[in-house]
């Protein structure tokens, strides 16, 4: 079997200059030209108005004055190092993942540069807003750590290709330790749930619910396809009921129902009850996504596995589920992004997460009328987080597709 | 590499049987009677080719041998193990029976080597190094050694089917079932798969093959059986089957496939 490849020639380049491109795409006909000019004018007008407002009329002092509140809420100031340390752990996991995912390509492709540019811009804003030099130094240090670990991860990934398989574990460990640090579960003084706020609370509730809903969602999806009628019925009822309710109802209900369901000696704080609600909500949607993935795996896969003597657990765990999850990564990321945004509903049940703390600040007479500035800033933070997730998922997807080009497996033999 | 097929068939000598199916009956969805009392005995080392028109129940029948299809009446015994609905027995039988499918059914998310070593590691509980050693020998035997670290999607159909054969053999089964292993292949790849099957038959493996490859049946099979409408209507040596069949149904079938 020869593996020599024929000398490859570059594909014919479709080189067109900017003028030609504009002619082809923007001014190809009279109506297109009119559309281009009109929308161009509207765009220029909107951007100009915003810029003029942003630089002349807007009063941005509300942001730096409340920056700490917006980021971490009323987190005890002498314990703030825990948050930094947790952030450091996440940066380690993120840097390594970035490097490993890019082990066969360049660290900074075009999209990577865009992300880094946005990150740098965000950092510049943050640095301008932060007045204390220690925070500035730590921020810069973390950025350096991120890029440095990306290089390390790239090299390690080249030498040990299986390193990528350990990344989920790295993330889980970083996540669990980081969370315990912030809440002070294992070490030092515990921090009350009510002291958490701002972006920190948003990130914590979103990530804990996402991580917890993952196993529940998978179990529910399997339950809905189970051969046991009782399990199938219960899973179906759960999924359909949750999907039929608005999230805000579930959040209110979980505040009352969780203490009712649990035995009285287990006391839960408001925050845990809210996370339970978010998790229950997310798990039902995740279950439906995973079920779609399971249906996309051809029946022949499970049959081949069974024919090899693998029991149902092995067949599901090693053959069917990995293929199903891989097929639904984009949908799952989309779902997680919307859960992240949905945490803003916690404001309604009285939490001071990012949106809630913004409203609290606006209620302060000192900052009356600074609504647009505040909501612009909050919106920007939401956008940055969601865009980062979306970029990361595209990277992950491309990586998974380049390893293991999956066959479009044909349908099972027995179907006529 | 033709093996002279001189041994008498099992029915005449009473050699040790390894598959005994008695009056197997099966209904799909409680109303479609797909197997109407099929009996067949296969002895150790025998190669039986199953032919028959589309929809006659060939796949359904051989899939009952490793419990991929449940059946409602009759008994099946593989290597002395009664195939009941007891899960223990099903696991034991599936370990002894390898199967090759028409559509290959390789695991697309695993490399060729992982496809072959997966079941030995998880079911037979071999060490990874032992499983890989055996897998490499098998891949060498089917001529895929150089592709061991590729993914199935990067191989041709013929190569995929040869990997599927190696994957089934890695469990060291006592019986191999083939369900139209060459039907999904382009003509130029049929040969490479049949060559592997021919060598396997020569090595003494017990094989039940659903196939319409007349050349293969004539050369390799000890017996050829014809299935029609859920019944076995002919069970002869290949020469007899193709030149002088007992049943009219076989004559009709042969006139259709031989033109
Ligand atoms: N899961 C099923 N449910 C209902 N009917 C089925 C099912 N699987 C197969 N059948 C029917 O049972 C009959 C026998 O099917 P089987 O696949 O065993 O035939 P076959 O002889 O292998 O045919 P082919 O040569 O087309 O593979 C066919 O009529 C088919 O439509
Ligand atoms: Mg068939």
mmCIF file of N, CA and C and ligand atoms in Angstrom, chain A residues 299 413-416, chain B residues 26-29 31-35 51-63 69 102 179-180 210 212 227, ligand 1:
data_model
loop_
_atom_site.group_PDB
_atom_site.id
_atom_site.type_symbol
_atom_site.label_atom_id
_atom_site.label_comp_id
_atom_site.label_asym_id
_atom_site.label_seq_id
_atom_site.Cartn_x
_atom_site.Cartn_y
_atom_site.Cartn_z
ATOM 1 N N UNK A 299 -28.537 2.568 13.904
ATOM 2 C CA UNK A 299 -28.785 1.407 14.750
ATOM 3 C C UNK A 299 -27.688 0.360 14.623
ATOM 4 N N UNK A 413 -28.709 -2.557 8.636
ATOM 5 C CA UNK A 413 -28.913 -3.500 7.537
ATOM 6 C C UNK A 413 -30.354 -3.967 7.416
ATOM 7 N N UNK A 414 -31.036 -4.034 8.541
ATOM 8 C CA UNK A 414 -32.306 -4.745 8.507
ATOM 9 C C UNK A 414 -33.428 -3.896 7.921
ATOM 10 N N UNK A 415 -33.246 -2.604 7.937
ATOM 11 C CA UNK A 415 -34.335 -1.788 7.420
ATOM 12 C C UNK A 415 -34.527 -2.037 5.936
ATOM 13 N N UNK A 416 -35.736 -2.261 5.510
ATOM 14 C CA UNK A 416 -35.963 -2.535 4.102
ATOM 15 C C UNK A 416 -35.757 -1.267 3.260
ATOM 16 N N UNK B 26 -40.324 -17.183 14.294
ATOM 17 C CA UNK B 26 -40.291 -15.790 14.726
ATOM 18 C C UNK B 26 -41.358 -14.989 14.014
ATOM 19 N N UNK B 27 -41.979 -14.106 14.787
ATOM 20 C CA UNK B 27 -42.943 -13.157 14.221
ATOM 21 C C UNK B 27 -42.421 -11.743 14.447
ATOM 22 N N UNK B 28 -42.539 -10.892 13.446
ATOM 23 C CA UNK B 28 -42.283 -9.466 13.651
ATOM 24 C C UNK B 28 -43.593 -8.792 14.024
ATOM 25 N N UNK B 29 -43.576 -7.972 15.042
ATOM 26 C CA UNK B 29 -44.758 -7.199 15.446
ATOM 27 C C UNK B 29 -45.978 -8.076 15.656
ATOM 28 N N UNK B 31 -47.426 -10.223 14.075
ATOM 29 C CA UNK B 31 -48.309 -10.691 13.008
ATOM 30 C C UNK B 31 -47.568 -11.184 11.768
ATOM 31 N N UNK B 32 -46.332 -10.692 11.547
ATOM 32 C CA UNK B 32 -45.639 -11.107 10.343
ATOM 33 C C UNK B 32 -44.754 -12.320 10.652
ATOM 34 N N UNK B 33 -45.133 -13.476 10.142
ATOM 35 C CA UNK B 33 -44.442 -14.733 10.438
ATOM 36 C C UNK B 33 -43.200 -14.823 9.566
ATOM 37 N N UNK B 34 -42.049 -14.415 10.083
ATOM 38 C CA UNK B 34 -40.879 -14.314 9.217
ATOM 39 C C UNK B 34 -40.070 -15.608 9.176
ATOM 40 N N UNK B 35 -39.969 -16.326 10.304
ATOM 41 C CA UNK B 35 -39.306 -17.636 10.307
ATOM 42 C C UNK B 35 -40.352 -18.691 10.667
ATOM 43 N N UNK B 51 -28.453 -18.890 0.859
ATOM 44 C CA UNK B 51 -28.927 -18.076 -0.258
ATOM 45 C C UNK B 51 -30.434 -17.968 -0.176
ATOM 46 N N UNK B 52 -30.988 -17.107 -1.003
ATOM 47 C CA UNK B 52 -32.437 -16.981 -1.018
ATOM 48 C C UNK B 52 -32.858 -15.611 -1.466
ATOM 49 N N UNK B 53 -34.094 -15.501 -1.940
ATOM 50 C CA UNK B 53 -34.565 -14.209 -2.434
ATOM 51 C C UNK B 53 -34.622 -13.159 -1.326
ATOM 52 N N UNK B 54 -34.644 -11.898 -1.734
ATOM 53 C CA UNK B 54 -34.701 -10.791 -0.788
ATOM 54 C C UNK B 54 -35.976 -10.880 0.054
ATOM 55 N N UNK B 55 -35.832 -10.648 1.333
ATOM 56 C CA UNK B 55 -36.999 -10.663 2.202
ATOM 57 C C UNK B 55 -37.406 -12.038 2.676
ATOM 58 N N UNK B 56 -36.615 -13.058 2.356
ATOM 59 C CA UNK B 56 -37.015 -14.414 2.739
ATOM 60 C C UNK B 56 -36.681 -14.718 4.191
ATOM 61 N N UNK B 57 -35.902 -13.856 4.857
ATOM 62 C CA UNK B 57 -35.621 -14.062 6.278
ATOM 63 C C UNK B 57 -34.208 -14.519 6.570
ATOM 64 N N UNK B 58 -33.304 -14.419 5.594
ATOM 65 C CA UNK B 58 -31.922 -14.886 5.805
ATOM 66 C C UNK B 58 -31.238 -14.115 6.928
ATOM 67 N N UNK B 59 -31.302 -12.780 6.837
ATOM 68 C CA UNK B 59 -30.651 -11.973 7.874
ATOM 69 C C UNK B 59 -31.267 -12.261 9.227
ATOM 70 N N UNK B 60 -32.588 -12.255 9.268
ATOM 71 C CA UNK B 60 -33.289 -12.501 10.525
ATOM 72 C C UNK B 60 -32.822 -13.824 11.130
ATOM 73 N N UNK B 61 -32.698 -14.854 10.290
ATOM 74 C CA UNK B 61 -32.322 -16.173 10.795
ATOM 75 C C UNK B 61 -30.929 -16.144 11.410
ATOM 76 N N UNK B 62 -29.934 -15.645 10.657
ATOM 77 C CA UNK B 62 -28.587 -15.741 11.245
ATOM 78 C C UNK B 62 -28.422 -14.767 12.411
ATOM 79 N N UNK B 63 -29.231 -13.716 12.449
ATOM 80 C CA UNK B 63 -29.129 -12.805 13.589
ATOM 81 C C UNK B 63 -29.729 -13.399 14.864
ATOM 82 N N UNK B 69 -31.663 -10.850 17.215
ATOM 83 C CA UNK B 69 -33.109 -10.948 17.013
ATOM 84 C C UNK B 69 -33.666 -11.960 18.004
ATOM 85 N N UNK B 102 -23.377 -6.195 6.500
ATOM 86 C CA UNK B 102 -23.348 -5.659 5.138
ATOM 87 C C UNK B 102 -22.767 -4.245 5.107
ATOM 88 N N UNK B 179 -23.251 -11.450 7.051
ATOM 89 C CA UNK B 179 -24.536 -11.092 6.436
ATOM 90 C C UNK B 179 -24.271 -10.235 5.198
ATOM 91 N N UNK B 180 -24.261 -10.851 4.059
ATOM 92 C CA UNK B 180 -23.988 -10.174 2.783
ATOM 93 C C UNK B 180 -22.784 -9.232 2.887
ATOM 94 N N UNK B 210 -24.357 -15.458 4.615
ATOM 95 C CA UNK B 210 -25.400 -15.088 3.670
ATOM 96 C C UNK B 210 -24.697 -14.355 2.545
ATOM 97 N N UNK B 212 -24.518 -13.942 -2.091
ATOM 98 C CA UNK B 212 -24.948 -14.387 -3.410
ATOM 99 C C UNK B 212 -23.759 -14.562 -4.344
ATOM 100 N N UNK B 227 -33.086 -20.426 1.461
ATOM 101 C CA UNK B 227 -34.185 -20.011 2.312
ATOM 102 C C UNK B 227 -35.219 -19.303 1.448
HETATM 103 N N1 LIG C 1 -37.593 -4.892 12.361
HETATM 104 C C1 LIG C 1 -38.495 -5.399 11.493
HETATM 105 N N2 LIG C 1 -39.818 -5.204 11.702
HETATM 106 C C2 LIG C 1 -40.736 -5.719 10.844
HETATM 107 N N3 LIG C 1 -40.436 -6.434 9.755
HETATM 108 C C3 LIG C 1 -39.129 -6.677 9.482
HETATM 109 C C4 LIG C 1 -38.093 -6.157 10.346
HETATM 110 N N4 LIG C 1 -36.913 -6.541 9.836
HETATM 111 C C5 LIG C 1 -37.170 -7.245 8.717
HETATM 112 N N5 LIG C 1 -38.496 -7.334 8.506
HETATM 113 C C6 LIG C 1 -39.144 -8.055 7.416
HETATM 114 O O1 LIG C 1 -38.848 -9.427 7.555
HETATM 115 C C7 LIG C 1 -38.598 -10.002 6.299
HETATM 116 C C8 LIG C 1 -37.289 -10.714 6.295
HETATM 117 O O2 LIG C 1 -36.258 -9.777 6.443
HETATM 118 P P1 LIG C 1 -34.732 -10.185 6.315
HETATM 119 O O3 LIG C 1 -33.931 -8.936 6.430
HETATM 120 O O4 LIG C 1 -34.412 -11.270 7.252
HETATM 121 O O5 LIG C 1 -34.636 -10.726 4.824
HETATM 122 P P2 LIG C 1 -33.373 -11.118 3.973
HETATM 123 O O6 LIG C 1 -33.621 -12.465 3.459
HETATM 124 O O7 LIG C 1 -32.140 -10.894 4.737
HETATM 125 O O8 LIG C 1 -33.478 -10.112 2.766
HETATM 126 P P3 LIG C 1 -32.329 -9.271 2.028
HETATM 127 O O9 LIG C 1 -31.767 -10.178 0.995
HETATM 128 O O10 LIG C 1 -33.083 -8.141 1.415
HETATM 129 O O11 LIG C 1 -31.356 -8.840 3.058
HETATM 130 C C9 LIG C 1 -38.693 -8.910 5.260
HETATM 131 O O12 LIG C 1 -39.944 -8.993 4.643
HETATM 132 C C10 LIG C 1 -38.586 -7.640 6.066
HETATM 133 O O13 LIG C 1 -39.366 -6.638 5.496
#
